[in-house]
């Protein structure tokens, strides 16, 4: 089977050559099949964003290969849509224009782009909010616009970096449901980064664990056999979910404690 | 504070200031009124001077000249600065080479340039435009430069991932970001365009508010000097108010500009 994303022995370093080099990721291997929803969980600072940026083509690995649908990645990954953790909307465009521009840049006439943008805003539950600028929306609403902006281009691969991280607990659940709802319709390949294990299990087909950096790699790989369609808030109550959570947490906890220890040592130094 | 209270207080400041001025120049608490009037004129004299200017219509020509000079200085300076700012901000190595020269040029007091500009461009409006240009250019230039440099990284990466070409990034990301910086300095740069025009006129010309003030000064006509200053202040306030209106229209997307 052809993979949507394949990372093969990927190293990613920061810092100029010659000076002290910080190798954030070392020897990471990961394959995401077409239509597969993979969540990557790891402690803060382990290198999750870094790995995702390599899949997006925003960072070039210092060693190893990144393949997108069987082709080595060169430059930006044009088949991927990227949902960032921080606010990424253009603040000077209304939400409707922010979504429409994603089509306009590839040549869709403005009128058609605006119409389709309205449709997408409706799909993410923001009908009637098209004329608002990002600062007039709540954090959750901004994420919805960002989702519409990414999905309107119909990318084959979806990269998401803690997209619901800054939101409150209830909004996260609602956004999780919305995401699954939209994903269910055409099952794109997804790389979903989070530090929240519950969120990862509730959403994904597979959960992989990232070890604490530097030299972080992917160490655990768990299939999540929970039936779909899922209800993100309900599913957490099922015994199956709790058993999976216990197994995976056992491995993750070690990494979290290690990361915590590193941090304390740094602070004392 | 409510709008009416604020407006009342603002007017009150003017009333008290004028009243003080009147008391000092009409009574002998600070000495001989005739002597003081020679230095400070009187509110009534200044008022009637302004009325006379507007009644004869003479003032309009001067206001118009100053306005044209300031507008030209602003537009030419801002456009040139935007082009230069954009161009250099995208070329860090070139910017580093030019950096000391830009700083040195900006540190130069512009008044010393006035005679040179008169020599180059004559006594007409262009020497004043040139003086205003040197003031406007640097403010706008530094703001555009900063605006391009400080584009939000996530917004930029997001736009790239959406598939924007370099040209599209320029139009949809860099330009709006730079413009928001330019707008934040609009009051200052337009004020400087007026300063350039008036100082230029003051130092040598045959029309404009600066010329009017210089003329009055040459004849020890203190009422004329004060009247010129008041007309100039009102003129600047009016322009500033216009800028605020434009700002409100164009910067609705900014958090602090939603009314
Ligand atoms: N541009 C950079 N320069 C130097 N170090 C970086 C840079 N970006 C990330 N890092 C380091 O790489 C490690 C992984 O970062 P990141 O991928 O952002 O972690 P995560 O997303 O898992 O929280 C961290 O130790 C971070 O300090
Ligand atoms: Mg991160």
XYZ file of C-alpha atoms and ligand atoms in Angstrom:
556
model
C 0.000 0.000 0.000
C 1.227 3.488 -0.813
C 1.752 5.791 2.131
C 0.470 9.334 2.294
C 3.417 10.354 4.481
C 6.547 8.381 5.204
C 9.352 9.596 7.439
C 12.400 7.389 7.184
C 15.189 7.762 9.737
C 14.679 11.492 9.956
C 17.110 13.716 11.910
C 16.330 17.396 12.410
C 18.926 19.768 13.848
C 18.871 23.437 14.773
C 21.789 25.835 14.864
C 24.435 26.825 12.356
C 26.861 24.188 11.176
C 30.088 24.329 13.152
C 28.536 25.978 16.189
C 26.733 23.960 18.804
C 24.079 21.979 16.985
C 20.886 20.984 18.737
C 19.510 17.744 17.324
C 15.830 17.870 18.239
C 14.767 14.746 16.370
C 16.954 11.745 15.609
C 16.064 8.651 13.633
C 12.322 9.149 13.562
C 10.298 6.650 11.545
C 6.622 7.085 10.800
C 4.226 6.048 8.073
C 0.737 7.386 7.638
C -1.448 5.399 5.258
C -4.002 7.020 2.983
C -7.156 7.712 4.922
C -5.463 7.055 8.235
C -5.756 9.350 11.247
C -2.529 9.238 13.244
C -2.041 11.145 16.477
C 1.429 11.982 17.766
C 1.633 12.458 21.518
C 4.630 13.595 23.491
C 5.708 15.933 26.274
C 6.079 19.637 25.502
C 9.329 20.384 23.747
C 9.831 16.811 22.584
C 9.896 17.799 18.920
C 6.343 17.221 17.715
C 6.036 20.532 15.885
C 9.481 20.031 14.445
C 8.493 16.661 13.019
C 5.271 18.077 11.587
C 7.179 20.959 9.998
C 9.414 18.426 8.295
C 6.340 16.691 6.848
C 5.071 20.098 5.716
C 8.364 20.957 4.059
C 8.803 24.020 6.277
C 11.933 22.408 7.749
C 14.472 20.351 5.892
C 15.683 17.244 7.723
C 19.427 17.129 8.288
C 19.325 13.402 7.525
C 16.813 10.819 6.391
C 13.990 11.145 3.893
C 10.463 12.479 3.827
C 8.217 10.900 1.207
C 4.802 12.196 0.285
C 2.719 9.628 -1.603
C 5.815 7.784 -2.700
C 7.662 10.900 -3.863
C 10.574 12.458 -2.002
C 9.513 15.853 -0.654
C 11.285 18.826 -2.164
C 10.336 22.267 -0.877
C 6.894 22.923 0.561
C 4.422 20.085 0.703
C 1.741 21.237 -1.725
C -0.541 18.302 -1.012
C -0.839 19.115 2.669
C -3.053 21.489 4.582
C -1.557 22.738 7.849
C -3.573 23.804 10.860
C -1.266 25.753 13.162
C -1.370 25.936 16.914
C -1.065 29.722 17.023
C -3.455 32.096 15.261
C -2.590 31.999 11.595
C -5.435 33.920 9.969
C -4.618 37.161 8.218
C -5.948 39.733 10.729
C -6.636 42.279 7.942
C -9.056 40.004 6.117
C -12.585 39.131 7.169
C -13.226 35.476 7.933
C -14.927 35.094 4.564
C -11.961 36.616 2.734
C -9.545 34.517 4.776
C -11.274 31.369 3.554
C -11.835 32.577 -0.008
C -8.208 33.619 -0.502
C -7.169 29.972 -0.177
C -8.987 29.355 -3.469
C -8.258 32.684 -5.119
C -4.495 32.202 -5.004
C -4.787 29.178 -7.245
C -6.905 31.070 -9.765
C -10.526 30.537 -8.707
C -12.560 33.620 -9.694
C -13.414 35.790 -6.710
C -17.167 35.370 -6.899
C -16.998 31.607 -6.948
C -14.368 31.613 -4.191
C -16.585 33.775 -1.970
C -19.583 31.539 -2.547
C -17.665 28.423 -1.660
C -16.154 30.204 1.350
C -19.673 30.931 2.624
C -20.506 27.246 2.229
C -17.463 26.235 4.192
C -18.152 28.739 6.945
C -21.574 27.171 7.245
C -20.046 23.704 7.426
C -17.872 24.719 10.370
C -20.847 26.347 12.086
C -20.080 29.991 11.342
C -22.953 30.957 9.082
C -23.402 34.720 9.275
C -19.918 35.392 10.683
C -18.303 35.938 7.287
C -17.938 39.698 7.593
C -16.160 39.573 10.946
C -12.470 40.179 11.309
C -10.484 37.603 13.311
C -10.226 39.837 16.378
C -14.020 39.926 16.558
C -14.200 36.133 16.937
C -13.606 33.892 19.939
C -10.628 31.524 19.995
C -12.834 28.586 19.034
C -14.439 30.526 16.196
C -11.034 31.515 14.857
C -10.057 27.827 14.801
C -13.206 27.058 12.855
C -12.306 29.678 10.264
C -8.772 28.269 10.084
C -10.222 24.790 9.535
C -12.427 26.069 6.713
C -9.431 27.870 5.211
C -7.359 24.695 5.179
C -10.108 22.299 4.123
C -11.569 24.390 1.299
C -8.487 23.555 -0.773
C -9.293 19.882 -0.284
C -5.728 18.847 0.620
C -4.919 15.140 0.474
C -3.028 15.283 3.750
C -3.940 17.180 6.893
C -1.238 18.287 9.330
C -2.451 19.603 12.640
C -0.257 21.008 15.389
C -2.118 21.043 18.700
C -4.903 22.839 16.876
C -7.187 22.915 19.898
C -4.420 23.513 22.421
C -5.327 27.078 23.378
C -9.062 26.358 23.722
C -11.006 25.588 26.891
C -12.028 22.005 27.702
C -15.628 22.160 26.448
C -14.689 23.896 23.225
C -12.018 21.261 22.608
C -14.601 18.499 22.794
C -16.890 20.320 20.388
C -14.044 21.024 17.978
C -12.985 17.370 18.165
C -16.468 16.295 17.163
C -16.524 18.815 14.329
C -13.164 17.591 13.083
C -14.238 13.932 13.124
C -17.467 14.864 11.407
C -15.653 16.585 8.557
C -12.951 13.934 8.368
C -15.540 11.159 8.171
C -16.805 12.602 4.876
C -13.648 12.028 2.838
C -11.079 10.449 5.156
C -7.924 12.346 4.448
C -4.622 11.174 5.843
C -4.090 13.055 9.105
C -1.049 13.756 11.279
C -2.473 15.188 14.475
C -0.046 16.455 17.097
C -1.202 16.862 20.671
C 0.082 16.610 24.218
C -3.324 15.410 25.361
C -3.508 11.617 25.347
C -7.289 11.496 25.793
C -7.783 13.694 22.770
C -5.396 11.509 20.760
C -7.198 8.258 21.593
C -10.628 9.736 21.014
C -9.766 10.997 17.548
C -7.154 8.712 16.013
C -6.825 5.313 14.367
C -3.299 5.078 15.670
C -1.448 6.823 18.472
C 2.333 7.122 18.377
C 4.410 8.349 21.290
C 7.311 10.702 20.886
C 10.166 10.373 23.332
C 11.580 13.315 25.237
C 14.164 15.253 23.241
C 16.836 15.987 22.298
C 17.264 13.141 19.839
C 13.555 12.461 20.082
C 12.113 9.532 18.175
C 8.812 7.761 17.903
C 8.786 4.969 20.458
C 5.286 3.577 20.861
C 2.725 2.691 18.236
C -0.794 1.813 19.356
C -3.737 0.906 17.162
C -7.016 2.338 18.423
C -9.730 -0.133 17.447
C -12.639 1.944 18.758
C -15.650 1.898 16.443
C -16.523 4.897 14.297
C -18.340 7.213 14.109
C -17.231 8.321 17.540
C -18.577 10.849 19.975
C -15.548 12.515 21.511
C -17.090 13.246 24.898
C -18.981 9.953 25.259
C -16.213 7.653 24.149
C -14.034 8.511 27.120
C -16.467 6.723 29.398
C -16.186 3.362 27.648
C -14.101 0.643 29.364
C -12.262 -0.019 26.088
C -11.082 3.586 25.991
C -9.935 3.482 29.570
C -7.960 0.331 29.027
C -6.186 1.819 26.018
C -5.525 4.955 27.995
C -3.967 2.952 30.827
C -1.659 1.043 28.458
C -0.465 4.064 26.545
C -0.171 6.316 29.581
C 2.179 3.793 31.122
C 4.660 4.467 28.323
C 3.952 8.185 28.013
C 4.313 8.830 31.734
C 7.958 7.774 31.666
C 8.659 10.326 28.939
C 6.719 13.065 30.682
C 8.619 12.484 33.924
C 11.881 12.481 32.028
C 10.967 15.770 30.347
C 9.956 17.200 33.691
C 13.275 16.108 35.215
C 15.216 17.703 32.343
C 13.363 20.918 32.843
C 14.057 21.010 36.564
C 17.705 20.323 35.985
C 17.850 23.186 33.479
C 16.196 25.509 35.925
C 18.608 24.609 38.685
C 21.622 25.020 36.400
C -15.522 60.541 30.626
C -18.499 61.298 28.380
C -18.087 63.060 25.070
C -19.794 66.286 26.113
C -17.843 66.542 29.360
C -14.601 66.031 27.446
C -15.506 68.660 24.836
C -16.544 71.109 27.554
C -13.267 70.645 29.401
C -11.280 71.037 26.185
C -13.049 74.308 25.393
C -12.574 75.411 28.978
C -8.786 75.101 28.632
C -8.858 77.486 25.664
C -11.176 79.928 27.443
C -8.956 80.056 30.530
C -5.796 80.457 28.460
C -7.283 83.319 26.450
C -8.692 84.912 29.608
C -5.260 84.823 31.260
C -3.702 86.259 28.149
C -6.299 89.001 28.142
C -5.812 89.840 31.823
C -2.030 90.009 31.475
C -2.144 92.259 28.436
C -4.940 94.560 29.633
C -4.131 95.112 33.324
C -0.961 96.145 35.032
C -0.484 93.157 37.364
C 2.674 92.134 35.466
C 3.753 95.653 34.599
C 3.009 98.204 31.936
C 0.326 96.801 29.555
C 1.666 98.694 26.555
C 5.070 97.045 27.003
C 3.555 93.601 27.442
C 1.342 94.112 24.412
C 4.429 94.741 22.309
C 5.665 91.225 23.144
C 2.392 89.325 23.399
C -0.125 91.361 21.415
C -3.707 90.977 22.702
C -6.437 88.414 22.060
C -8.602 91.043 20.365
C -5.849 92.230 17.993
C -5.000 88.692 17.004
C -8.664 87.857 16.511
C -9.253 90.875 14.258
C -6.122 90.125 12.282
C -7.432 86.633 11.543
C -10.844 88.039 10.636
C -9.207 90.565 8.308
C -7.258 87.814 6.535
C -10.335 85.732 5.937
C -12.474 88.776 5.002
C -10.024 89.930 2.365
C -9.642 86.308 1.210
C -5.854 86.760 1.234
C -5.356 83.826 3.606
C -6.823 81.230 1.269
C -3.979 81.502 -1.201
C -1.430 80.938 1.552
C -3.343 78.021 3.063
C -3.687 76.436 -0.337
C 0.043 76.720 -1.099
C 0.994 75.215 2.266
C -1.542 72.430 1.809
C -0.253 71.575 -1.660
C 3.367 71.542 -0.490
C 2.561 69.347 2.509
C 0.415 66.981 0.436
C 3.076 66.586 -2.240
C 5.803 66.074 0.358
C 3.705 63.440 2.086
C 2.630 61.512 -1.005
C 6.030 61.516 -2.726
C 7.869 60.824 0.553
C 5.534 58.003 1.579
C 5.564 56.277 -1.810
C 9.349 56.514 -2.137
C 9.793 55.279 1.429
C 7.446 52.323 0.904
C 9.329 51.221 -2.185
C 12.713 51.645 -0.506
C 11.538 50.056 2.747
C 10.090 47.022 1.026
C 13.041 46.613 -1.203
C 15.615 46.773 1.581
C 13.633 44.743 4.106
C 13.610 41.789 1.738
C 17.391 42.070 1.200
C 19.050 41.835 4.638
C 22.623 41.967 3.291
C 22.014 45.114 1.282
C 20.181 46.622 4.247
C 23.199 45.947 6.457
C 25.473 47.740 3.959
C 23.238 50.814 3.810
C 22.385 50.861 7.511
C 24.981 53.440 8.725
C 24.195 55.782 5.799
C 20.468 55.663 6.419
C 21.038 56.426 10.091
C 23.466 59.232 9.322
C 21.091 60.815 6.806
C 18.240 60.634 9.276
C 20.314 62.232 12.031
C 20.983 65.324 9.901
C 18.987 68.393 11.062
C 16.838 69.208 8.039
C 16.988 72.985 8.512
C 20.536 72.982 7.196
C 19.234 71.478 3.976
C 16.788 74.312 3.314
C 19.291 76.688 1.639
C 20.619 73.852 -0.522
C 17.105 72.927 -1.628
C 16.391 76.582 -2.433
C 19.527 76.571 -4.550
C 18.540 73.363 -6.306
C 14.802 73.814 -6.669
C 14.320 77.585 -6.533
C 12.080 79.705 -4.340
C 8.828 78.028 -5.490
C 6.988 75.132 -3.903
C 9.467 72.382 -4.829
C 12.165 73.394 -2.365
C 9.517 73.130 0.398
C 8.292 69.801 -0.918
C 11.880 68.567 -0.826
C 12.281 69.616 2.794
C 9.022 67.896 3.791
C 10.075 64.851 1.797
C 13.267 64.391 3.838
C 11.167 64.427 7.017
C 8.365 62.136 5.842
C 10.606 59.679 4.042
C 12.507 58.430 7.071
C 9.487 57.977 9.320
C 7.609 55.977 6.724
C 10.756 54.120 5.674
C 11.549 52.877 9.181
C 7.936 51.846 9.720
C 7.667 49.920 6.459
C 10.991 48.270 7.141
C 9.845 47.226 10.591
C 6.444 46.146 9.294
C 7.969 43.817 6.729
C 10.509 42.447 9.230
C 7.951 41.823 11.925
C 5.325 40.018 9.907
C 3.801 37.395 12.154
C 5.693 34.154 11.479
C 2.693 31.889 11.787
C 0.606 34.024 9.448
C 3.442 33.932 6.937
C 3.971 30.169 7.183
C 0.237 29.609 6.923
C 0.038 31.738 3.779
C 2.950 29.772 2.314
C 1.255 26.479 3.109
C -1.908 27.729 1.422
C 0.192 27.981 -1.705
C 0.903 31.696 -2.053
C 3.640 32.710 -4.466
C 6.178 35.381 -3.502
C 4.085 38.015 -5.277
C 0.927 36.930 -3.536
C 2.724 36.980 -0.181
C 3.793 40.538 -0.933
C 0.237 41.636 -1.713
C -1.688 39.707 0.913
C 0.765 39.478 3.809
C 3.760 41.835 3.664
C 1.942 44.885 2.286
C -0.993 44.877 4.751
C 1.396 44.283 7.630
C 3.655 47.149 6.533
C 0.679 49.428 5.915
C -0.584 48.931 9.428
C 2.778 50.205 10.674
C 2.668 53.130 8.266
C -0.804 54.021 9.476
C 0.283 53.918 13.075
C 2.755 56.678 12.220
C 0.436 58.600 9.918
C -0.264 61.427 12.351
C 3.437 61.995 12.880
C 4.425 61.791 9.233
C 1.653 64.100 8.023
C 2.503 66.542 10.798
C 6.103 66.496 9.594
C 5.017 67.142 6.012
C 3.346 70.347 7.260
C 6.397 71.243 9.353
C 8.633 70.813 6.310
C 6.421 73.049 4.207
C 6.081 75.799 6.816
C 9.768 75.841 7.786
C 10.705 75.982 4.103
C 8.359 78.907 3.549
C 9.636 80.641 6.646
C 13.215 80.476 5.431
C 12.516 81.871 2.000
C 9.426 82.073 -0.180
C 6.694 84.359 -1.444
C 3.578 82.514 -0.256
C 2.262 80.136 2.385
C 1.625 80.250 6.118
C 5.348 80.206 6.913
C 5.820 83.217 4.632
C 2.955 85.027 6.351
C 4.517 84.497 9.770
C 7.979 85.501 8.572
C 6.549 88.677 7.011
C 4.796 89.687 10.220
C 7.929 88.980 12.223
C 10.009 91.138 9.900
C 7.733 94.081 10.673
C 7.539 93.383 14.433
C 3.827 92.777 13.876
C 3.317 90.489 16.866
C -0.440 90.244 16.289
C 0.311 88.973 12.784
C 2.770 86.368 14.111
C 0.297 85.076 16.677
C -2.539 85.103 14.148
C -0.364 83.074 11.759
C 0.410 80.557 14.477
C -3.254 80.175 15.363
C -4.296 79.640 11.759
C -1.471 77.110 11.389
C -2.573 75.210 14.523
C -6.180 75.109 13.340
C -5.006 73.938 9.943
C -2.964 71.082 11.480
C -5.842 70.088 13.782
C -8.182 69.905 10.813
C -5.791 67.709 8.849
C -5.242 65.504 11.885
C -8.978 65.053 12.265
C -9.204 64.047 8.601
C -6.453 61.476 9.162
C -8.345 60.024 12.116
C -11.442 59.620 9.930
C -9.459 57.813 7.219
C -7.816 55.617 9.838
C -11.153 54.525 11.271
C -12.301 53.468 7.835
C -9.136 51.606 6.852
C -8.095 49.976 10.106
C -11.379 48.366 11.154
C -9.569 45.058 11.309
C -7.372 46.166 14.193
C -8.509 45.336 17.721
C -8.218 48.889 19.099
C -9.961 50.559 16.191
C -13.402 48.972 16.487
C -15.908 51.602 17.416
N 14.067 27.299 15.513
C 14.589 26.581 16.530
N 15.876 26.781 16.895
C 16.424 26.065 17.906
N 15.780 25.131 18.610
C 14.494 24.887 18.306
C 13.825 25.601 17.249
N 12.545 25.150 17.167
C 12.426 24.212 18.132
N 13.587 24.050 18.824
C 13.831 23.092 19.914
O 13.490 21.810 19.463
C 12.820 21.093 20.471
C 11.492 20.616 19.974
O 10.634 21.719 19.761
P 9.137 21.541 19.264
O 9.133 20.690 18.054
O 8.550 22.891 19.128
O 8.464 20.783 20.481
P 6.937 20.403 20.706
O 6.170 20.840 19.512
O 6.917 18.930 20.902
O 6.504 21.102 21.956
C 12.712 22.014 21.666
O 13.732 21.682 22.582
C 12.925 23.376 21.084
O 13.561 24.201 22.025
Mg 4.679 22.359 19.408
